Tab-separated table of C-alpha atoms in Angstrom:
chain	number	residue	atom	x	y	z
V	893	UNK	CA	-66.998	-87.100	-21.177
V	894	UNK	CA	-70.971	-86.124	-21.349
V	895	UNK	CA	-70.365	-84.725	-17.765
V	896	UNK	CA	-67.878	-81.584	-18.614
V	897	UNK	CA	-69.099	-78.522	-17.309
V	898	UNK	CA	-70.635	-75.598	-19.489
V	899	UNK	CA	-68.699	-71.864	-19.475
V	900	UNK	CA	-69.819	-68.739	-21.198
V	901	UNK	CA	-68.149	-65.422	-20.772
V	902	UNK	CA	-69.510	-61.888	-21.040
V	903	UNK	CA	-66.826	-59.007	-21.360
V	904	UNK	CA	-67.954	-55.337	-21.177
V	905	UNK	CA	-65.683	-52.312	-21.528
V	906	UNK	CA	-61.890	-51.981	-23.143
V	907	UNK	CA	-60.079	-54.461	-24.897
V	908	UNK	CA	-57.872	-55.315	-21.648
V	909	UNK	CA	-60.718	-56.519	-20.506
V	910	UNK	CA	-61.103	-59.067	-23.444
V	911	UNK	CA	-57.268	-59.964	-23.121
V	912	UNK	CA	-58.028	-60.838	-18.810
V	913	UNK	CA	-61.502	-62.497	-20.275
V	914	UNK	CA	-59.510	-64.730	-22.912
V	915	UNK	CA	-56.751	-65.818	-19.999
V	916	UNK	CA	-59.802	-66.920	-17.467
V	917	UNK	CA	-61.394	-68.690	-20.088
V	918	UNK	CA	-58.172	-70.375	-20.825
V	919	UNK	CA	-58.097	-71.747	-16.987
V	920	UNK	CA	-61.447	-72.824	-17.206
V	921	UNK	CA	-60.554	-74.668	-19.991
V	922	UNK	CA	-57.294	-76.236	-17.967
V	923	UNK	CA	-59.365	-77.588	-15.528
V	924	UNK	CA	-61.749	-79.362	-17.440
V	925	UNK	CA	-64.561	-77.001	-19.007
V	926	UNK	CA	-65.687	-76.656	-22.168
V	927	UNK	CA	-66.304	-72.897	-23.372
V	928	UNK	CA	-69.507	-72.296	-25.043
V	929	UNK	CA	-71.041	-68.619	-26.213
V	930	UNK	CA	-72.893	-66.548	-23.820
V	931	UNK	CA	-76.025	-67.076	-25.778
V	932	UNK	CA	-75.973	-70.637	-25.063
V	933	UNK	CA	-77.074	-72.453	-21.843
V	934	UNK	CA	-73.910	-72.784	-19.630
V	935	UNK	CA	-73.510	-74.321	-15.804
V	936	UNK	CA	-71.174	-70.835	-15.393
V	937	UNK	CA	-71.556	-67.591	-16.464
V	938	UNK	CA	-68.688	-65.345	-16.069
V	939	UNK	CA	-69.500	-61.373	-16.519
V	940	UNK	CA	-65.801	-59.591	-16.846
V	941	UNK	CA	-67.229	-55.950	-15.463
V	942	UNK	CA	-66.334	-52.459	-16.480
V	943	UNK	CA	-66.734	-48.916	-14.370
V	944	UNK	CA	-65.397	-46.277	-16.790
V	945	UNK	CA	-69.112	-45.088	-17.399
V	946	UNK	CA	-72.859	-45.124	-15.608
V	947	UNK	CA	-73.922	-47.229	-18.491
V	948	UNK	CA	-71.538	-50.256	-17.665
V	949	UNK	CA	-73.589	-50.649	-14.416
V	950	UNK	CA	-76.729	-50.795	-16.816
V	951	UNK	CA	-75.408	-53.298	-18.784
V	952	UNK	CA	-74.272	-55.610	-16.117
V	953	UNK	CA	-77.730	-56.136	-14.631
V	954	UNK	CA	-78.899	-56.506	-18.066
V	955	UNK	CA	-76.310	-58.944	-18.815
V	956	UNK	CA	-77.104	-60.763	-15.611
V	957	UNK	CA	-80.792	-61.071	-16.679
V	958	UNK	CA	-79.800	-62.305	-19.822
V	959	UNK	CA	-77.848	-65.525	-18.027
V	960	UNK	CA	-80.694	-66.201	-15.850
V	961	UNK	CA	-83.143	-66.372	-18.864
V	962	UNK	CA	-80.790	-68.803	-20.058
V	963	UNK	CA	-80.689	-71.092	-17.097
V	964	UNK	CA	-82.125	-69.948	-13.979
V	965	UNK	CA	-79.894	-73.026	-12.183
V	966	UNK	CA	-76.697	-71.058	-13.128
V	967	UNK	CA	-73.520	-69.901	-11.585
V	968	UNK	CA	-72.817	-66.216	-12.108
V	969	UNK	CA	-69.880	-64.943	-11.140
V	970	UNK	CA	-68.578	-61.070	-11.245
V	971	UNK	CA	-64.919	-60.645	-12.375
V	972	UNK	CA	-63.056	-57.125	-12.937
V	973	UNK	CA	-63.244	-53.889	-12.091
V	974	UNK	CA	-66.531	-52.946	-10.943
V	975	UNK	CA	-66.406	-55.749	-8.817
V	976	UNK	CA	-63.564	-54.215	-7.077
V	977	UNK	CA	-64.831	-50.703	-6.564
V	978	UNK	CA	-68.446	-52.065	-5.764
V	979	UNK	CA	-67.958	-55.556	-4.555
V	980	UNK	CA	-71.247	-55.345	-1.901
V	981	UNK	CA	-73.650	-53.359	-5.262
V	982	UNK	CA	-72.641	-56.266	-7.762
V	983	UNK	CA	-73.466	-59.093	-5.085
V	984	UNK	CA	-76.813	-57.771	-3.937
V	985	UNK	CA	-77.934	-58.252	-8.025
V	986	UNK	CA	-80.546	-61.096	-7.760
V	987	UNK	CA	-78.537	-63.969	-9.592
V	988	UNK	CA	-74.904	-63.484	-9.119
V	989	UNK	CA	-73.020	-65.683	-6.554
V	990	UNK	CA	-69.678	-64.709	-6.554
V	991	UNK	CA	-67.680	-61.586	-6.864
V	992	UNK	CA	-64.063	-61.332	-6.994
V	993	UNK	CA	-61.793	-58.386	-7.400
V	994	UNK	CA	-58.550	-57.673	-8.855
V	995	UNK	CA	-56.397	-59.986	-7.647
V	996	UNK	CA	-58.871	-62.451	-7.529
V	997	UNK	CA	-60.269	-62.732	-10.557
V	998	UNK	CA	-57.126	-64.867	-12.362
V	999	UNK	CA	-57.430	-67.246	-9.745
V	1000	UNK	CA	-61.158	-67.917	-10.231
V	1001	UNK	CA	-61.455	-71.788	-11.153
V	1002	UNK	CA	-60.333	-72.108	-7.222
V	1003	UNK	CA	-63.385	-70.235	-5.655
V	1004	UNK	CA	-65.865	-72.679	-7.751
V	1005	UNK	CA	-66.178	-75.256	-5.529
V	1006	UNK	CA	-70.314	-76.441	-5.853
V	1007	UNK	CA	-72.051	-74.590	-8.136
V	1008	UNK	CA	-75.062	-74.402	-6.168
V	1009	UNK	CA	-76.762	-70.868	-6.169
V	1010	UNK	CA	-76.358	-68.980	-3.533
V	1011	UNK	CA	-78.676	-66.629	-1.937
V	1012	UNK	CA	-76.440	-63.478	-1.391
V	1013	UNK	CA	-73.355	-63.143	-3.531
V	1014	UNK	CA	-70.285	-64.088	-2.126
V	1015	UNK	CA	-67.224	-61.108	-1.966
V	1016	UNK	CA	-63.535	-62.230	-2.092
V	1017	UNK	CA	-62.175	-58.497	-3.046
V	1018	UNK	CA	-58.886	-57.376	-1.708
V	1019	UNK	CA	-57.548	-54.108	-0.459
V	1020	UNK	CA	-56.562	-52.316	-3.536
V	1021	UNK	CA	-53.033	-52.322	-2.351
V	1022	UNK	CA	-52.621	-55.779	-2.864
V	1023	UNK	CA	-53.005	-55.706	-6.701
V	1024	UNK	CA	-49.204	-55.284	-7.224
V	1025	UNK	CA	-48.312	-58.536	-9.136
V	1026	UNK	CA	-48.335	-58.657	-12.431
V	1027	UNK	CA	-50.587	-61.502	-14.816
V	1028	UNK	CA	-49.890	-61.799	-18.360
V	1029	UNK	CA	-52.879	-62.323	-20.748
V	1030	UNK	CA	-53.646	-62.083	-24.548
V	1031	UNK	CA	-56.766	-62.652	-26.278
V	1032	UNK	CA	-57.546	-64.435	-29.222
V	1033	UNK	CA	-61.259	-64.483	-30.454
V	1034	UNK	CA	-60.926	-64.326	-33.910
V	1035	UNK	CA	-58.502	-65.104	-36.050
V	1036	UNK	CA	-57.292	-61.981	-37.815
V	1037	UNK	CA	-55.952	-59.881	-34.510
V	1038	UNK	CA	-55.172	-60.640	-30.863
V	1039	UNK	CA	-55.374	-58.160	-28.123
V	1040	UNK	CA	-51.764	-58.809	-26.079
V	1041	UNK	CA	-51.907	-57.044	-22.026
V	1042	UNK	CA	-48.200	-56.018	-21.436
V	1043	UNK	CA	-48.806	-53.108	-18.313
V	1044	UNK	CA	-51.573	-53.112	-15.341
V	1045	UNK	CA	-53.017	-50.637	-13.240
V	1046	UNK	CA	-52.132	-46.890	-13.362
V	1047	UNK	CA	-50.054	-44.544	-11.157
V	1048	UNK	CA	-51.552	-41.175	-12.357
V	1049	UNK	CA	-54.464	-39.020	-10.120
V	1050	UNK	CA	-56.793	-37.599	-12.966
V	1051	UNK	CA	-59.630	-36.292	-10.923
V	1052	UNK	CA	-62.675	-38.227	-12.790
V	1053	UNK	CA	-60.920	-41.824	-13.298
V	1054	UNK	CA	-61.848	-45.011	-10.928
V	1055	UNK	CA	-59.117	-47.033	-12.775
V	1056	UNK	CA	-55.975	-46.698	-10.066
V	1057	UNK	CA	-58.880	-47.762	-7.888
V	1058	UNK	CA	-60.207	-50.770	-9.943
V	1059	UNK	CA	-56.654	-52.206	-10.573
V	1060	UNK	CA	-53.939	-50.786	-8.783
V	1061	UNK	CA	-50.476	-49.497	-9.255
V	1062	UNK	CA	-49.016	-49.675	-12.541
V	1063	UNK	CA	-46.708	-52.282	-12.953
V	1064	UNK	CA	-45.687	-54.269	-16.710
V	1065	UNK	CA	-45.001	-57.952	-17.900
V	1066	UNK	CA	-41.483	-59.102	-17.950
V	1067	UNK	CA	-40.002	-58.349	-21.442
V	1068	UNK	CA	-39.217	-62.038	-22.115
V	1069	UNK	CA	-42.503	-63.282	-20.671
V	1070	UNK	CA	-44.598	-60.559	-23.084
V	1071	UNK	CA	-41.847	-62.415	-26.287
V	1072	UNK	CA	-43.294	-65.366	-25.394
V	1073	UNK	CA	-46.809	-64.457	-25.591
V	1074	UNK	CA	-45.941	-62.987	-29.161
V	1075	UNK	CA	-44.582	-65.916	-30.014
V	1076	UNK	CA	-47.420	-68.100	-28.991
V	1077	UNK	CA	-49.966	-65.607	-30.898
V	1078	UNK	CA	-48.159	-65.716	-34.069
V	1079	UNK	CA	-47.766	-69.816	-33.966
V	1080	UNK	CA	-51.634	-69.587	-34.343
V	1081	UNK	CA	-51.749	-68.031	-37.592
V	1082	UNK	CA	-52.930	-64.743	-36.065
V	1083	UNK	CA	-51.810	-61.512	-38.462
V	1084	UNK	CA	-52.167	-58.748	-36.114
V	1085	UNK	CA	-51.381	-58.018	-32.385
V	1086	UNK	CA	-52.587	-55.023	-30.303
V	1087	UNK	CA	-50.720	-54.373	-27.308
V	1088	UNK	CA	-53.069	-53.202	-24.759
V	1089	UNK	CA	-52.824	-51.924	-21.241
V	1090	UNK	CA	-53.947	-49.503	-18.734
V	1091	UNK	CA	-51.175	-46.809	-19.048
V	1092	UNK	CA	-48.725	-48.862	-21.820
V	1093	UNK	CA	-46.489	-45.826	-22.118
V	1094	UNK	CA	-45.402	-46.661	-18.461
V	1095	UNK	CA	-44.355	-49.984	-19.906
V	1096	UNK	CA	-41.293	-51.029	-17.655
V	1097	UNK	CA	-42.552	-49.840	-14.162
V	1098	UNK	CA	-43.147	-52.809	-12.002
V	1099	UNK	CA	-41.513	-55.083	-14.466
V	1100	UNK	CA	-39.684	-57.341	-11.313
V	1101	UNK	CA	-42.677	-56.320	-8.603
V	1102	UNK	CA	-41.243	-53.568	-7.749
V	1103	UNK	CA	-40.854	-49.823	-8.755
V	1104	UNK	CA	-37.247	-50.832	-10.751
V	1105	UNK	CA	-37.034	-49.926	-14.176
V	1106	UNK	CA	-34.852	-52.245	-16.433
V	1107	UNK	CA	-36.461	-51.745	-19.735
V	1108	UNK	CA	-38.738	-48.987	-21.371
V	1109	UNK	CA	-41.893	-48.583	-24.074
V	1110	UNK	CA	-39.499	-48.206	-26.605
V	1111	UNK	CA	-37.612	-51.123	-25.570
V	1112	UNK	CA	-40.637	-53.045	-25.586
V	1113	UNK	CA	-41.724	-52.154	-29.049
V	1114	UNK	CA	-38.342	-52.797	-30.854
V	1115	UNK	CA	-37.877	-55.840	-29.049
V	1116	UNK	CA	-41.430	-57.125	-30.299
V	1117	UNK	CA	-40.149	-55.599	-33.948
V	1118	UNK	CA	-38.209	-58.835	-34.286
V	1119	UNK	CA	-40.091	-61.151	-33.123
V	1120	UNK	CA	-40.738	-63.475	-36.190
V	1121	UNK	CA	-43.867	-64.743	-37.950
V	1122	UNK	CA	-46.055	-61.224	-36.618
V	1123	UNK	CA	-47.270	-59.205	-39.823
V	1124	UNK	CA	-48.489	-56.207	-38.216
V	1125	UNK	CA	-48.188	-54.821	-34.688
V	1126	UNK	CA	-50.279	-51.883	-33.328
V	1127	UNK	CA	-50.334	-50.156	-30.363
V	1128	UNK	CA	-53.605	-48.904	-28.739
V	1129	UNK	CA	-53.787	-46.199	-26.778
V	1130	UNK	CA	-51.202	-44.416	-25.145
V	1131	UNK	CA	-50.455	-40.855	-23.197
V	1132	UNK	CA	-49.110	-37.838	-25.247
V	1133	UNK	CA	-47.209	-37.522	-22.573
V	1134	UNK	CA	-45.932	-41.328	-22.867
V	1135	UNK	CA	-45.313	-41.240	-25.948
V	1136	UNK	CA	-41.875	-39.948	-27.398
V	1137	UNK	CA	-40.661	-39.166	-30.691
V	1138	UNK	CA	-38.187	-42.356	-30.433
V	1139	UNK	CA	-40.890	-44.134	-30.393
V	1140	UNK	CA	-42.755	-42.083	-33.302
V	1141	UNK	CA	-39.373	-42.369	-35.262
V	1142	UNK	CA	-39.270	-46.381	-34.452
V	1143	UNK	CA	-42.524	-46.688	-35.799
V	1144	UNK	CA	-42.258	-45.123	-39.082
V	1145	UNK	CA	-39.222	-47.062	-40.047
V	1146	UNK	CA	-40.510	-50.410	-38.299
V	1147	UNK	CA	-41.018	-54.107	-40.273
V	1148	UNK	CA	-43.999	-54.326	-38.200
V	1149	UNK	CA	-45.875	-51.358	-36.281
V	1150	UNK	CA	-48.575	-49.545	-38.229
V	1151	UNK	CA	-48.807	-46.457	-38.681
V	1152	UNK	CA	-52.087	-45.716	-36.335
V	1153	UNK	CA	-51.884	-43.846	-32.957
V	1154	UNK	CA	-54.680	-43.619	-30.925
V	1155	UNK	CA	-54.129	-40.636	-27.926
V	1156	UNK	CA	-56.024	-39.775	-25.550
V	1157	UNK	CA	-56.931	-35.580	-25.031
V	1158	UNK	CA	-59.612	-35.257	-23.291
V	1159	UNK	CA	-59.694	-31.843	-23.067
V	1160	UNK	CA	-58.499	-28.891	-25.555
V	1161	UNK	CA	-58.635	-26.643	-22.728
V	1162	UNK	CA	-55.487	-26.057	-20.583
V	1163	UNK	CA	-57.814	-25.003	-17.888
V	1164	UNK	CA	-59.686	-28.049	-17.514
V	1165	UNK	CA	-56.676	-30.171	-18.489
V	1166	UNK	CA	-55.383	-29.167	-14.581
V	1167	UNK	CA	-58.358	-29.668	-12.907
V	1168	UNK	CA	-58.449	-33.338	-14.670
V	1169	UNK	CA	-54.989	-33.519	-13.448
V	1170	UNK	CA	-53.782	-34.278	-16.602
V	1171	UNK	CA	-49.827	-34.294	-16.666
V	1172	UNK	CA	-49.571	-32.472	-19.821
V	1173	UNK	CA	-51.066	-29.433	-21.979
V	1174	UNK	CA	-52.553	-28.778	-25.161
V	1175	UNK	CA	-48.927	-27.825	-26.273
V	1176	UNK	CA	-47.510	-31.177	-25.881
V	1177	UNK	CA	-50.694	-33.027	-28.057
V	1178	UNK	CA	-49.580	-30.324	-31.123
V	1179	UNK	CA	-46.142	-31.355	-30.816
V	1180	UNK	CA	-46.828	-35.083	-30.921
V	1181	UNK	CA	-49.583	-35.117	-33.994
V	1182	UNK	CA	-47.397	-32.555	-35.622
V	1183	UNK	CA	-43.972	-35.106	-35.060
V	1184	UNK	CA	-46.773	-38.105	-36.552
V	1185	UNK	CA	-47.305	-35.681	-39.624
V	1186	UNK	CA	-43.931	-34.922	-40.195
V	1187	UNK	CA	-42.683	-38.592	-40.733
V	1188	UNK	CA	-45.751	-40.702	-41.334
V	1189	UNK	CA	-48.284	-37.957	-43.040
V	1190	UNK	CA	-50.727	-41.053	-44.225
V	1191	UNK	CA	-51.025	-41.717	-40.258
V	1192	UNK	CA	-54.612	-42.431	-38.192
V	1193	UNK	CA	-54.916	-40.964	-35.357
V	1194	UNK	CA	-57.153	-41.614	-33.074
V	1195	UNK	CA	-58.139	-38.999	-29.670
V	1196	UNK	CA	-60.432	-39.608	-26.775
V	1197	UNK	CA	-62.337	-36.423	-25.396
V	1198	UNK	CA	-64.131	-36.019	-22.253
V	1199	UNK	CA	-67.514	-33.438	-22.747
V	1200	UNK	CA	-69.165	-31.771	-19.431
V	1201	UNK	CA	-66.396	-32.338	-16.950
V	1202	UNK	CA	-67.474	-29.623	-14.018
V	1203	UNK	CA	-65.910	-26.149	-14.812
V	1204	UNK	CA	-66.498	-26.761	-18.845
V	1205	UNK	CA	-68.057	-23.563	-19.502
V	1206	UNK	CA	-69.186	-22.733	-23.179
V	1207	UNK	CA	-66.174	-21.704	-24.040
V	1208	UNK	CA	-64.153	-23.993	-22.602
V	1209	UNK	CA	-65.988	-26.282	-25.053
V	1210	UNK	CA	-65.400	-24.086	-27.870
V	1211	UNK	CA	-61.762	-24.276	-27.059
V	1212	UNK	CA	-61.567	-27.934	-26.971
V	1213	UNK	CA	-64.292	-27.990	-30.254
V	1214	UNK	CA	-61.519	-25.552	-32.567
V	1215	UNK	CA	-58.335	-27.157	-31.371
V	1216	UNK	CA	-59.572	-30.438	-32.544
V	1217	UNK	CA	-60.889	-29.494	-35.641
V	1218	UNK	CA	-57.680	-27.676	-36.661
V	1219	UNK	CA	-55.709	-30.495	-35.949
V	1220	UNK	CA	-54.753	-32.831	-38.412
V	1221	UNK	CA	-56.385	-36.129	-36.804
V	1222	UNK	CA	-58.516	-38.721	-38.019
V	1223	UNK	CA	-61.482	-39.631	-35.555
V	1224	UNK	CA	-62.534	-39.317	-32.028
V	1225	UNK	CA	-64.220	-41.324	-29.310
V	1226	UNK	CA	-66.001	-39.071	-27.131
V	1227	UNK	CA	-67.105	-39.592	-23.555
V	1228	UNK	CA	-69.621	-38.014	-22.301
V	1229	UNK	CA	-68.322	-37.272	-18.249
V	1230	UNK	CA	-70.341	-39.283	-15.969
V	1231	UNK	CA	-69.863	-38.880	-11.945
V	1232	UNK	CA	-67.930	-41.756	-10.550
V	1233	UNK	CA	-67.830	-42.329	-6.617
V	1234	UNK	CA	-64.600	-41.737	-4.362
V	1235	UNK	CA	-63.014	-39.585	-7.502
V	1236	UNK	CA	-61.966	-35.977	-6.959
V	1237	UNK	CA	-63.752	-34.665	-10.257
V	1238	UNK	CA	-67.384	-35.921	-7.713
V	1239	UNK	CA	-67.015	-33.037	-5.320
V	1240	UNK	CA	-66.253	-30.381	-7.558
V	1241	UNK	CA	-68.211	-27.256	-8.285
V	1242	UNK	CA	-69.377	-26.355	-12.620
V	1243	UNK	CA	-71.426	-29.127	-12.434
V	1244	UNK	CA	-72.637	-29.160	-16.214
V	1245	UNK	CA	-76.443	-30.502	-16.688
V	1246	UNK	CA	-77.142	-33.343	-18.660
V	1247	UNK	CA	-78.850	-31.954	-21.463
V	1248	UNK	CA	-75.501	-29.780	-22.376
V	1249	UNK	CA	-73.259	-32.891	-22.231
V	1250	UNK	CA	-75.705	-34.453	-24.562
V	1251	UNK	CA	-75.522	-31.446	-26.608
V	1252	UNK	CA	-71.555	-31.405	-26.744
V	1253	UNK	CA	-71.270	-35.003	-27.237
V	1254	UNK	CA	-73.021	-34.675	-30.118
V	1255	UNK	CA	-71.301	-31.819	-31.841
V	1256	UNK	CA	-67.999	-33.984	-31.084
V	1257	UNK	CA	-69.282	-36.640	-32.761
V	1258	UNK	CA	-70.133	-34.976	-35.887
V	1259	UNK	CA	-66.829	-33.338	-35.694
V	1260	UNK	CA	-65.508	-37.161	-35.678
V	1261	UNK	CA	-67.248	-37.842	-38.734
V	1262	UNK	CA	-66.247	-34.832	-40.465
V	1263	UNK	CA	-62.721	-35.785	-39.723
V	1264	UNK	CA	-63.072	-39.666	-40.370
V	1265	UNK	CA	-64.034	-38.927	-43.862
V	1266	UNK	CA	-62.018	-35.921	-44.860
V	1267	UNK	CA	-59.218	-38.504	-43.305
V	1268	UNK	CA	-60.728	-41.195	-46.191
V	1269	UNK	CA	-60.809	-39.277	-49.008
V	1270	UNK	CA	-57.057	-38.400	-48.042
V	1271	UNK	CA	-56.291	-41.723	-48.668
V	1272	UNK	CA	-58.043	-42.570	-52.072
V	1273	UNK	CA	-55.753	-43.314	-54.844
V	1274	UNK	CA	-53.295	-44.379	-52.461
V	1275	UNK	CA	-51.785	-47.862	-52.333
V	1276	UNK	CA	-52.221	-50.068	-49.060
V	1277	UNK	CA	-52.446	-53.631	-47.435
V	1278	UNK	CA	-55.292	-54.689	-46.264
V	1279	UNK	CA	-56.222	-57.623	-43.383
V	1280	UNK	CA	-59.509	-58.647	-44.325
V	1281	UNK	CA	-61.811	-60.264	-41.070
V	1282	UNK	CA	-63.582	-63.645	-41.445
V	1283	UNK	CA	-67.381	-62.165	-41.406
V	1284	UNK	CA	-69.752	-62.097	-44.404
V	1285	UNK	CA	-71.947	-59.225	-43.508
V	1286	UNK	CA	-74.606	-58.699	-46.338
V	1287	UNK	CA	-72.702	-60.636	-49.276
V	1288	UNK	CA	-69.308	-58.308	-47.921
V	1289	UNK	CA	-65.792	-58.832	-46.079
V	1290	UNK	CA	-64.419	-55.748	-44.600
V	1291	UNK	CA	-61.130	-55.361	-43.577
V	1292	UNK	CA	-58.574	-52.364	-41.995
V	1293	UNK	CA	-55.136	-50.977	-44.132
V	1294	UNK	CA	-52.550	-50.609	-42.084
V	1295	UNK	CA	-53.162	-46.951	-41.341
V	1296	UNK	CA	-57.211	-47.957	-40.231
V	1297	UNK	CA	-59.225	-47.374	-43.104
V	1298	UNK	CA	-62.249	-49.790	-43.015
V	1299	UNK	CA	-62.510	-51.113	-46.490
V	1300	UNK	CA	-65.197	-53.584	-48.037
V	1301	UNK	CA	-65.330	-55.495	-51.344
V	1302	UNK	CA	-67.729	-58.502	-52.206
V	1303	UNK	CA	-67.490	-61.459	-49.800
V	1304	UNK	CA	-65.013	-63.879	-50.793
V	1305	UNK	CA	-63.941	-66.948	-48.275
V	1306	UNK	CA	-60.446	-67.228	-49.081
V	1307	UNK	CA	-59.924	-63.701	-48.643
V	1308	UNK	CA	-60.512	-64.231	-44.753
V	1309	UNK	CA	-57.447	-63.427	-42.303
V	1310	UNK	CA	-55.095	-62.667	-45.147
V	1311	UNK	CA	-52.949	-59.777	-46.223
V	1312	UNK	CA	-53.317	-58.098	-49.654
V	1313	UNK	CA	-52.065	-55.589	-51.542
V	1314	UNK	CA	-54.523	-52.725	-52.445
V	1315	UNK	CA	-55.780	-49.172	-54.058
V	1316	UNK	CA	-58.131	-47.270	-52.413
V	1317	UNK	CA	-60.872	-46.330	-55.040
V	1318	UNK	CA	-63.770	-44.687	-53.420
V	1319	UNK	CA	-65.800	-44.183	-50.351
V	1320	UNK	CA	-69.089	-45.790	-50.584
V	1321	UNK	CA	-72.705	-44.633	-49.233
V	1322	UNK	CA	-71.979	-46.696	-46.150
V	1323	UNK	CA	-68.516	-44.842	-45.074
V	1324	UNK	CA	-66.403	-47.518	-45.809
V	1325	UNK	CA	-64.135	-47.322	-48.913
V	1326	UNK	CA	-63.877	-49.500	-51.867
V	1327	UNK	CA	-60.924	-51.214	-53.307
V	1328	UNK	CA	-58.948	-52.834	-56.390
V	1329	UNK	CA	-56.586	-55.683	-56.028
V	1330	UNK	CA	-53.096	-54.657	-56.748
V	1331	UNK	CA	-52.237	-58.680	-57.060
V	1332	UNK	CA	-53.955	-61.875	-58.237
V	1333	UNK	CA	-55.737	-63.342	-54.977
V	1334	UNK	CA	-52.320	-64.811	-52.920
V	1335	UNK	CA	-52.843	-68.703	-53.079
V	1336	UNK	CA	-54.499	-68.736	-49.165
């Protein structure tokens, strides 16, 4: 047995991405491997690649570096979606040997033949077009929450995105095959699944390979309400446009799903919401925080926002800076726009310099914050339950309500991966808030 092969994984970008880099590993693992971190000398090295932003090419190289210093004798292959769009860039890094694109990259444990270096990387990318099948995949890294795919690939134009590009037409798991998965997450004592996808509010599209619809997101989600043995379900992000008040009504009365939305904006301008191509307006985001409010007012939500997309003037900014912060929502991740090749958003005129999308960025992120605590203090007093992770950090375990406040109280083992009952007390110098047990500690 002293002759099993060494495999470490590196996973940038969104948590699809972890789901696809959990599956490989679990291949790798079929035929024979043993998985070891990526800080650890390994005969493989397996970087699962992201293009949303400039810096993702950054860290590749970085990361590539990294393996080399490890073992300069080691495999390193290129998986996901930058190695689609830039197949030829990612093989010409000194180190890597193998790059495989979308379709590819699931069936990787058959391109490993010898694991001799090679002195050019080698490209097994298809034509885009191809990527029309469907693979399942969940993640499970720790123990407390598992990151479950259940859609693919997109179907929508917005001018600055690479993703239709990087993984093709949208298309969604089979209902009973995404049950299954559920089922097989829960069986490992795993509290909380987040269904993740591309575009998961398409849920149903490509469902049989093809463009027929049989079921819908809000099938999917009541379906998953019954499965048995999950404690908590929550959905990451999804299109306002996606997203209906069925499903906002489900939700609020469900066993399982939390009450935490996260919704992508990305601009408060209806101007620069059509040149993004965007398939709805500012209109429709009121509407669906407002419907949140109405039946679930101790909701999180969550908005993305794109700063210094060409055409933001100042007071397109503005626009986007005073819809947000008089709307009732509880954080944002902000994205500073970065030019990505063969998009439309790369040709267009307004280009905004560098130092002003800094500059916006940052006012956004104060603005997030601002919100994230006046969201906090909301919710002191207030009783919740708690999943607490499995790290001591500085003599602490922190842990997320249902509704995604972080919370931290004095690190105690048996705590780890389990559900309590709560008060929110106070928020402490760190941002996180502090609690009292409602309960004795459950008997873990």
């Amino acid at each position: 047995m002293e002759n099993r092969k060494k495999v470490a994984f590196y996973t940038l970008g969104c948590k699809l991405n972890f789901s696809e880099t959990s599956t490989i590993a679990r291949n790798f693992n079929d035929e024979g491997f043993d998985r070891v971190d990526f800080e650890e000398i390994a005969d493989i090295y397996v970087i699962n690649t992201c293009s949303v932003t400039e810096n993702a090419d950054k860290q590749f190289k970085q990361v590539v570096r990294k393996a080399m210093k490890l073992n300069e004798k080691a495999f390193v292959a290129a998986v996901g979606c930058y190695a689609q769009l830039k197949p030829e860039e990612l093989a010409a890094v000194d180190g890597v040997d193998l790059v495989l694109g979308a379709t590819e990259k699931f069936k990787i444990t058959d391109y490993i033949n010898d694991l001799s270096k090679n002195d050019m990387g080698e490209v097994h990318s298809c034509e885009i077009a191809e990527a029309d099948f469907y693979v399942g995949s969940y993640s499970i890294g720790d123990r407390t929450r598992a990151f479950l795919k259940v859609q693919d690939g997109c179907d929508y134009k917005c001018t600055y995105c690479t993703i239709p590009l990087a993984r093709g037409i949208s298309r969604s798991d089979a209902l009973e095959n995404v049950l299954k998965n559920a089922k097989e997450i829960s069986a490992q004592n795993i509290r909380e699944i987040v269904l993740t996808g591309v575009n998961i509010g398409d849920y149903g599209k490509g469902e049989f390979g093809n463009k027929k619809h049989e079921h819908t997101f809000l099938d999917l989600v009541q379906a998953l309400d019954k499965v048995e043995g999950i404690e908590r379900l929550r959905i990451s992000s999804i299109e306002p446009n996606l997203l209906k008040n069925e499903t906002i009504e489900f939700v609020s009365k469900s066993r399982t799903f939390v009450p935490h939305f996260h919704i992508p904006l990305q601009s408060g301008s209806n101007d620069i919401l059509k040149l993004m191509k965007r398939r709805y307006l500012r209109e429709v985001y009121t509407d669906r925080v407002n419907k949140i409010r109405e039946v679930m007012p101790h909701a999180c939500i969550g908005v993305d926002v794109i700063v210094g997309f060409p055409g933001e003037t100042d007071e397109h900014f503005l626009e986007t800076y005073h819809f947000l912060n008089e709307m009732d929502i509880s954080y944002l991740h902000v994205f500073t726009y970065s030019e990505r090749d063969n998009t439309e958003a790369v040709d267009m005129d307004g280009v905004v310099p560098a130092n002003v999308r800094a500059k916006r960025s940052k006012m956004l992120r104060g603005l997030s914050v601002k919100k994230r605590r006046a969201f906090y203090e909301s919710q002191l007093g207030t009783n919740r339950t708690v999943l607490f992770e499995g790290e001591n950090k500085e003599g602490y375990i922190h842990g997320f309500t249902e509704n995604y406040v972080k919370v931290k109280t004095p690190w105690n083992p048996e705590l780890v991966n389990t559900l309590q009952e709560i008060n929110l007390t106070k928020i402490d110098e760190d941002g996180s808030v502090r609690l009292e047990f409602l309960n004795k500690l459950a008997e873990v």
